Short mmCIF file of C-alpha atoms in Angstrom, two decimals:
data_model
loop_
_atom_site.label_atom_id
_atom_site.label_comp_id
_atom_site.label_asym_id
_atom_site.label_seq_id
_atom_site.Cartn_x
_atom_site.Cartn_y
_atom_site.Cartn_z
CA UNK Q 1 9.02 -4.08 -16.65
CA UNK Q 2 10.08 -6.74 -14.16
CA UNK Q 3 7.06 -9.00 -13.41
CA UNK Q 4 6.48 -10.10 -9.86
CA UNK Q 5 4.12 -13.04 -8.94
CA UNK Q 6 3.96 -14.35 -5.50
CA UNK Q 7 2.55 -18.10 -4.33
CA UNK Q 8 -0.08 -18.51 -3.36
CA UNK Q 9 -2.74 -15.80 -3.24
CA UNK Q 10 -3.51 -17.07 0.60
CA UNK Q 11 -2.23 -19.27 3.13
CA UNK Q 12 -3.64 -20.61 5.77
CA UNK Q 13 -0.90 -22.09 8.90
CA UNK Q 14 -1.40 -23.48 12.23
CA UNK Q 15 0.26 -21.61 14.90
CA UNK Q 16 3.79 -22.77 15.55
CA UNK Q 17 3.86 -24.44 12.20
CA UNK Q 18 5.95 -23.27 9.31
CA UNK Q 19 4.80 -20.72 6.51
CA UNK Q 20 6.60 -20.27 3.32
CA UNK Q 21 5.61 -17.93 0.83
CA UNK Q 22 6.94 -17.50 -2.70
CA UNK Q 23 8.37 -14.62 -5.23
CA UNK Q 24 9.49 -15.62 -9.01
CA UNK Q 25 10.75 -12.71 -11.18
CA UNK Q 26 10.18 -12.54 -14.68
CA UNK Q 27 13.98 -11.63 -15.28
CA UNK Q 28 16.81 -11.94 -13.11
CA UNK Q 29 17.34 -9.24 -10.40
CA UNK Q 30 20.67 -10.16 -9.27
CA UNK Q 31 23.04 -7.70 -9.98
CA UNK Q 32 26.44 -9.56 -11.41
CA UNK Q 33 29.05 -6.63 -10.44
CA UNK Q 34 28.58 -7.12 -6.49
CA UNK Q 35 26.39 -9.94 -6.68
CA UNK Q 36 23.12 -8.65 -4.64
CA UNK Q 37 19.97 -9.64 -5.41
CA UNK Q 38 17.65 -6.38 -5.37
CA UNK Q 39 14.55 -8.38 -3.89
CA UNK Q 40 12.87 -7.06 -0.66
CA UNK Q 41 10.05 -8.79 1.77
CA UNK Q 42 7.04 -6.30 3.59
CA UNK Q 43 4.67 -7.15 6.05
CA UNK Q 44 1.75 -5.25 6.07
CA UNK Q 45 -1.15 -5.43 9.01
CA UNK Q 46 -4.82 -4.24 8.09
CA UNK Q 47 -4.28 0.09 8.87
CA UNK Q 48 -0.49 0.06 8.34
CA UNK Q 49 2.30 0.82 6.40
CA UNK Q 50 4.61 -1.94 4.74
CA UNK Q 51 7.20 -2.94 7.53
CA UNK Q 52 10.53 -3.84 5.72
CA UNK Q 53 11.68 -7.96 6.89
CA UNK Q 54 14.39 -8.46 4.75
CA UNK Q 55 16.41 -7.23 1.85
CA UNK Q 56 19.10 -8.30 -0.66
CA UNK Q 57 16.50 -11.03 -0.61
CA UNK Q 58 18.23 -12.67 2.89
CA UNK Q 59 19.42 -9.98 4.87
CA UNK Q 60 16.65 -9.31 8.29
CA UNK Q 61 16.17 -5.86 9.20
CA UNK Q 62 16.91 -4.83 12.65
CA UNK Q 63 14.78 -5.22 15.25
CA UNK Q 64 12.98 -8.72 13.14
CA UNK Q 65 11.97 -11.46 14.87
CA UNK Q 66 15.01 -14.29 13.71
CA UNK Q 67 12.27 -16.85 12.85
CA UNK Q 68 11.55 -14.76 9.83
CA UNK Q 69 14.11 -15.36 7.03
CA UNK Q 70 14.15 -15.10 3.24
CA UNK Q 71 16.20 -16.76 0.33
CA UNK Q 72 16.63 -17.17 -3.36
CA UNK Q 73 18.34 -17.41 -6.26
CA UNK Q 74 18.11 -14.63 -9.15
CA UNK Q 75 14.28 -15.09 -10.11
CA UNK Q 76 12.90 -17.68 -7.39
CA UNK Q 77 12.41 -16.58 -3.87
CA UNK Q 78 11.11 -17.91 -0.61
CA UNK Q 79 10.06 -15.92 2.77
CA UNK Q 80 10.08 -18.50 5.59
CA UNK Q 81 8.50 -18.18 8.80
CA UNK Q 82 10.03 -20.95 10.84
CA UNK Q 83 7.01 -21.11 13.54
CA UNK Q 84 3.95 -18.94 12.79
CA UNK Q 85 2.73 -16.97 15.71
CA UNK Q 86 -0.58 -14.58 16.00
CA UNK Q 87 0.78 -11.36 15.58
CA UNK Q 88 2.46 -12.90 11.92
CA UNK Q 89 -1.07 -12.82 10.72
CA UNK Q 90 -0.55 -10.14 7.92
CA UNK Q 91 -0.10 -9.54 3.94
CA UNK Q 92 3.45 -10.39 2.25
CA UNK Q 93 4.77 -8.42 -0.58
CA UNK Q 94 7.98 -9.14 -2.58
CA UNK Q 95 9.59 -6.16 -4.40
CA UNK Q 96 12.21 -5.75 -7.07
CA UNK Q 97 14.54 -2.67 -6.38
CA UNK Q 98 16.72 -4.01 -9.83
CA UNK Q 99 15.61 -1.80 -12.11
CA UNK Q 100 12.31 1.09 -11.90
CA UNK Q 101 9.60 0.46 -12.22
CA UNK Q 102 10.31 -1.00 -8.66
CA UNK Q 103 7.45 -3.56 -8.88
CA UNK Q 104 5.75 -5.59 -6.08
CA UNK Q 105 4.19 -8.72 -6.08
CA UNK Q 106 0.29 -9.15 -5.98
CA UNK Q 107 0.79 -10.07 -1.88
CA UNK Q 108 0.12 -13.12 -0.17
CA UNK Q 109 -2.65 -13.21 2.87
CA UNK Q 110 -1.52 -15.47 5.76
CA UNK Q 111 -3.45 -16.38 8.52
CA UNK Q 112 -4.04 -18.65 11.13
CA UNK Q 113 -5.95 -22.15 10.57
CA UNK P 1 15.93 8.64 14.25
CA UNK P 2 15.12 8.10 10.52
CA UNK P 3 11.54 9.72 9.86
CA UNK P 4 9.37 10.69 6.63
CA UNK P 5 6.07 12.20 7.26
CA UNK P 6 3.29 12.64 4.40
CA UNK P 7 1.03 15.32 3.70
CA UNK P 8 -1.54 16.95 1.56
CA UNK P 9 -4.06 14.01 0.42
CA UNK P 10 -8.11 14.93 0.60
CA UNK P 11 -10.52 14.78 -1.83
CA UNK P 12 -10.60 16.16 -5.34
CA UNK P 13 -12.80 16.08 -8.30
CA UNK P 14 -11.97 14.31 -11.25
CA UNK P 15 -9.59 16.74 -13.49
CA UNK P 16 -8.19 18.15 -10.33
CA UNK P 17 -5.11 18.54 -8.90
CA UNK P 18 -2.91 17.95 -5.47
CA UNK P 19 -0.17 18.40 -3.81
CA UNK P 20 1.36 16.10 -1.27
CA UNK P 21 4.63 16.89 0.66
CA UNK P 22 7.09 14.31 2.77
CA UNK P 23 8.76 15.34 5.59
CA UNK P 24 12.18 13.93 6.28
CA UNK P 25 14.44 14.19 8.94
CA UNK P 26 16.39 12.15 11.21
CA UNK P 27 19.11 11.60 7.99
CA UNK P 28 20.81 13.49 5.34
CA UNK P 29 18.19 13.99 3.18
CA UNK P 30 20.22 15.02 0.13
CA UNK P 31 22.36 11.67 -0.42
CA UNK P 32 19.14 9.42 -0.71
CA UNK P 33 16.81 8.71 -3.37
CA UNK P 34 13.37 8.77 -2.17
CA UNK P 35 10.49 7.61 -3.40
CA UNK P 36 6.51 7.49 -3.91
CA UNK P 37 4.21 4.39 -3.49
CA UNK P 38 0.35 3.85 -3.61
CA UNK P 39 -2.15 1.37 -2.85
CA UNK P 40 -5.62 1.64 -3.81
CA UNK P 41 -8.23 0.79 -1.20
CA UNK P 42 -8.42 -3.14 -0.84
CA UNK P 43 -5.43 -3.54 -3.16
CA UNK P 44 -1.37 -3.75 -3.49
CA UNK P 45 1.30 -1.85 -3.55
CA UNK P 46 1.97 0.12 -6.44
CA UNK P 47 5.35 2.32 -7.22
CA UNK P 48 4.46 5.37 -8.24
CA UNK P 49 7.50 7.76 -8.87
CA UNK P 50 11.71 8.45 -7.19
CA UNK P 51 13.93 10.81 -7.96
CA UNK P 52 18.01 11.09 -7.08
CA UNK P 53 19.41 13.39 -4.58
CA UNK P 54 19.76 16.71 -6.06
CA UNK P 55 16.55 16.32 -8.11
CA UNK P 56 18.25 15.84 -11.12
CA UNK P 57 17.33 12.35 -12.23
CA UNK P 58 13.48 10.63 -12.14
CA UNK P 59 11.27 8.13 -12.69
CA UNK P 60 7.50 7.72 -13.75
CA UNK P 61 5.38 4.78 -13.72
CA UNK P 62 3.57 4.48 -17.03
CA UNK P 63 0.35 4.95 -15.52
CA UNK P 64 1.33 8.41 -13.93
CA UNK P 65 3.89 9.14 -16.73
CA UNK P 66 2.83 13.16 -18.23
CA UNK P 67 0.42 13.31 -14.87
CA UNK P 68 2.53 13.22 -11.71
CA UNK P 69 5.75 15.21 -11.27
CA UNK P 70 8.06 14.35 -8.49
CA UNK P 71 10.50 16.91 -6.80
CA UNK P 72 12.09 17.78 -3.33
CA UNK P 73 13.64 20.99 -1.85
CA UNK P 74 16.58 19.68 -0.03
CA UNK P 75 17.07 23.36 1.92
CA UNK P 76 13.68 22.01 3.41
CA UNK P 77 14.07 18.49 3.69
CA UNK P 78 11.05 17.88 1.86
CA UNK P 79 10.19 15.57 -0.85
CA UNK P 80 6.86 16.44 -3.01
CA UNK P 81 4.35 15.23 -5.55
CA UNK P 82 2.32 17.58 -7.64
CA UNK P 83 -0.34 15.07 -9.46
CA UNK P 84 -2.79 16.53 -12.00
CA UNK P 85 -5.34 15.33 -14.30
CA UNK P 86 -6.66 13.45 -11.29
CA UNK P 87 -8.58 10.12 -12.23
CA UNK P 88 -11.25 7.57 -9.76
CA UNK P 89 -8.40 5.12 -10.33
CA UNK P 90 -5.38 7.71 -8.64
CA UNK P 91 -7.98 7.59 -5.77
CA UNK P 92 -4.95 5.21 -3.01
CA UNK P 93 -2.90 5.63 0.09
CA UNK P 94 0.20 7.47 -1.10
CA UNK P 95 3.72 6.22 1.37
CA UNK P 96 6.87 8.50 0.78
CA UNK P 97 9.75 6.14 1.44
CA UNK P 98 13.38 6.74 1.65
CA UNK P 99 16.07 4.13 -0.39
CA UNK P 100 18.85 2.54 1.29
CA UNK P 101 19.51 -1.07 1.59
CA UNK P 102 16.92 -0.28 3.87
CA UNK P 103 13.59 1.41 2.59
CA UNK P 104 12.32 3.70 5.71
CA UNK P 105 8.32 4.19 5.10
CA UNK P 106 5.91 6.87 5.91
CA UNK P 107 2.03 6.23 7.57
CA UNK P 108 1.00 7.60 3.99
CA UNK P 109 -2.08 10.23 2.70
CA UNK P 110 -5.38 9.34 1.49
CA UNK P 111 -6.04 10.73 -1.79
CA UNK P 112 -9.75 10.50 -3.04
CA UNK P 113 -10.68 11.66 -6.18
CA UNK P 114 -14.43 11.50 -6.81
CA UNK P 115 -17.16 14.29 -7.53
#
């Protein structure tokens, strides 16, 4: 199984200040033949489902706010919030969609200091 | 628009069994592979199961490997999970989500297995 563990456990970010959270694979989930990299970002809000930021580890889903972005190579990955507002105040999960079992990591609280 | 609606969680005893059912609609439900997710109270997210378009292919995570059997009636646009042998630690939220380069997610069903 693909192992995925996010940095740090918690965060804490003044508002309008940048938040970066982190996602290291224990193998490589980029996928050589069309060069995607199966790595996925969720929000999730205390009562909610996951909301989907950003696949192929950069791409934003429609409708996400642009200061949200992610990047990466094949095992190291970073979701950036360029300048943290309230409503960001949330858990983070990275997923692997390389291979099943589609593993997430641990998640990362942010909030606001 | 893209929708996936859960059903079927409640309580159970230890030993039990349940049946939860997914709703889709808004797509063609037969060319995605769709899937089932969990998170225990307090705690992450968890794959649990998918399985291919016509039912033909799936996968188990090792902890509900023998336990839970995923399946979907594509005449009904429904996607299901039978889950026996019911253990304190199956006791979660349960999302349905649909695959795509974009996974669409459900609100989920508590299960809670406890006597």
């Amino acid at each position: 199984d693909i192992v995925m563990t996010q940095s740090p456990d918690s965060l804490a970010v003044s508002l309008g200040e940048r938040a970066t959270i982190n996602c290291k694979s224990s193998q490589s989930v980029l996928y050589s033949s069309n060069n995607k990299k199966y790595l996925a970002w969720y929000q999730q809000k205390p009562g909610q489902c996951p909301k989907l930021l950003i696949y192929w580890a950069s791409t934003r889903e429609s409708g996400v706010p642009d200061r949200f972005s992610g990047s990466g190579s094949g095992t190291d990955f970073t979701l950036t919030i360029s300048s943290l507002q309230a409503e960001d105040v949330a858990v983070y999960y990275c997923q692997q969609y390389y291979s099943p079992p589609y593993t997430f990591g641990q998640g990362t609280k942010l909030e606001i200091k | 628009e893209v929708q996936v609606v859960e059903s079927g969680g409640g309580l159970v005893q230890p030993g039990g069994s349940l049946r939860l059912s997914c709703a889709a609609s808004g797509f063609t439900f037969s060319s995605y592979w769709m899937h089932w997710v969990r998170q225990a109270p307090g705690k992450g997210l968890v794959w649990v199961s998918r399985i291919n378009g016509d039912g033909s292919s799936t996968n188990y995570a090792d902890s509900v490997e023998g336990r839970f059997t995923i399946s979907r009636d594509n005449a009904k646009n429904t996607l299901y999970l039978q889950m026996n042998s019911l253990r304190a630690e199956d006791t979660a939220v349960y999302y349905c989500a649909r695959d795509g380069d974009s996974w669409y997610w459900g609100q989920g069903t508590l299960v809670t297995v406890s006597s």
